[in-house]
mmCIF file of C-alpha atoms in Angstrom:
data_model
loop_
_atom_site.group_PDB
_atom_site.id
_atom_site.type_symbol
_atom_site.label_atom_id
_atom_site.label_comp_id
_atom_site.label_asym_id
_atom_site.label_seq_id
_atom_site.Cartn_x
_atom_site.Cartn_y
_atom_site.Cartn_z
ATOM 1 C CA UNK A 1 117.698 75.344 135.039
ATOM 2 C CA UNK A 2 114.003 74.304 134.483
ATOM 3 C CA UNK A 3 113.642 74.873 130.648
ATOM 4 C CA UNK A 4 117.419 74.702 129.761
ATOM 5 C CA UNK A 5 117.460 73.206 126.252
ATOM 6 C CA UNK A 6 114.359 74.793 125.517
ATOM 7 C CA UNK A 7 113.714 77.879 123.589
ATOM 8 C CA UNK A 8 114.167 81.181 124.973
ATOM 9 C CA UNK A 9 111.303 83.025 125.730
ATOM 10 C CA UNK A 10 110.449 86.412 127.416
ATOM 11 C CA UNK A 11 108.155 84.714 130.044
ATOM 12 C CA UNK A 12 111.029 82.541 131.078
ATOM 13 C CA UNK A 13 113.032 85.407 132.372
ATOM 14 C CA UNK A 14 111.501 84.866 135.959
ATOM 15 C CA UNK A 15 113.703 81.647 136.518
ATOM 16 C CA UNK A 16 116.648 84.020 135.464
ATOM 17 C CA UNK A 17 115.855 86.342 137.649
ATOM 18 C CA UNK A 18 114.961 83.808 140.872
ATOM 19 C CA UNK A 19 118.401 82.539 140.153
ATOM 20 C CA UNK A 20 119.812 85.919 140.144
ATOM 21 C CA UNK A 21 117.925 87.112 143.416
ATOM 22 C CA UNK A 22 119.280 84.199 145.060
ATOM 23 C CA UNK A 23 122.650 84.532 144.475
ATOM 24 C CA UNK A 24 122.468 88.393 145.382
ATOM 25 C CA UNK A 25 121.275 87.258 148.734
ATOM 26 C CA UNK A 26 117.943 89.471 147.925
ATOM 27 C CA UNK A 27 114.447 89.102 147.651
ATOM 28 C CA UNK A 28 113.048 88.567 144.210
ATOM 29 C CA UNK A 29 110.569 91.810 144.803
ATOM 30 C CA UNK A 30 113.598 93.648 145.830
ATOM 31 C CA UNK A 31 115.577 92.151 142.295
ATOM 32 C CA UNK A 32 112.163 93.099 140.557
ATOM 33 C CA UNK A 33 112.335 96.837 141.942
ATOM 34 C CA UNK A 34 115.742 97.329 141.163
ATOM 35 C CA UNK A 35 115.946 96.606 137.700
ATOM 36 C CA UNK A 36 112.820 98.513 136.841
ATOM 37 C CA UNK A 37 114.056 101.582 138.287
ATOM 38 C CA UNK A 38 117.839 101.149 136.298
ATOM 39 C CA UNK A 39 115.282 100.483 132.934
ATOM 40 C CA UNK A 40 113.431 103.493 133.920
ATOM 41 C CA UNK A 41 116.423 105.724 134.440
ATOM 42 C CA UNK A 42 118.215 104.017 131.093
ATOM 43 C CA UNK A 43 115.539 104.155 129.142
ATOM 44 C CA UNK A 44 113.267 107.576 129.845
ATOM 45 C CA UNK A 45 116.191 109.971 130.695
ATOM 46 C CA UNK A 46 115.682 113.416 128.892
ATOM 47 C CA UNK A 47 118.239 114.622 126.871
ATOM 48 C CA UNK A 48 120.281 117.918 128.131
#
């Protein structure tokens, strides 16, 4: 919680996701890789 209180800001999302990695018992690359390959299949699937 290193900037809680503070505003919210894109480049703060690393402490979110550190947090996150953590608690998944992961490695924040691992976190990283993940969640760029859900965004990729969200967010450039073709349409049928």
């Amino acid at each position: 919680e290193p900037l809680r209180g503070k505003r919210n800001e894109p480049a703060h999302v690393i402490h979110t996701a550190r947090c996150l990695a953590i608690a998944r018992g992961e490695s924040l690359e691992h976190l990283a890789a993940t969640t760029t390959a859900n965004a990729c299949r969200l967010f450039l699937r073709q349409e049928s």
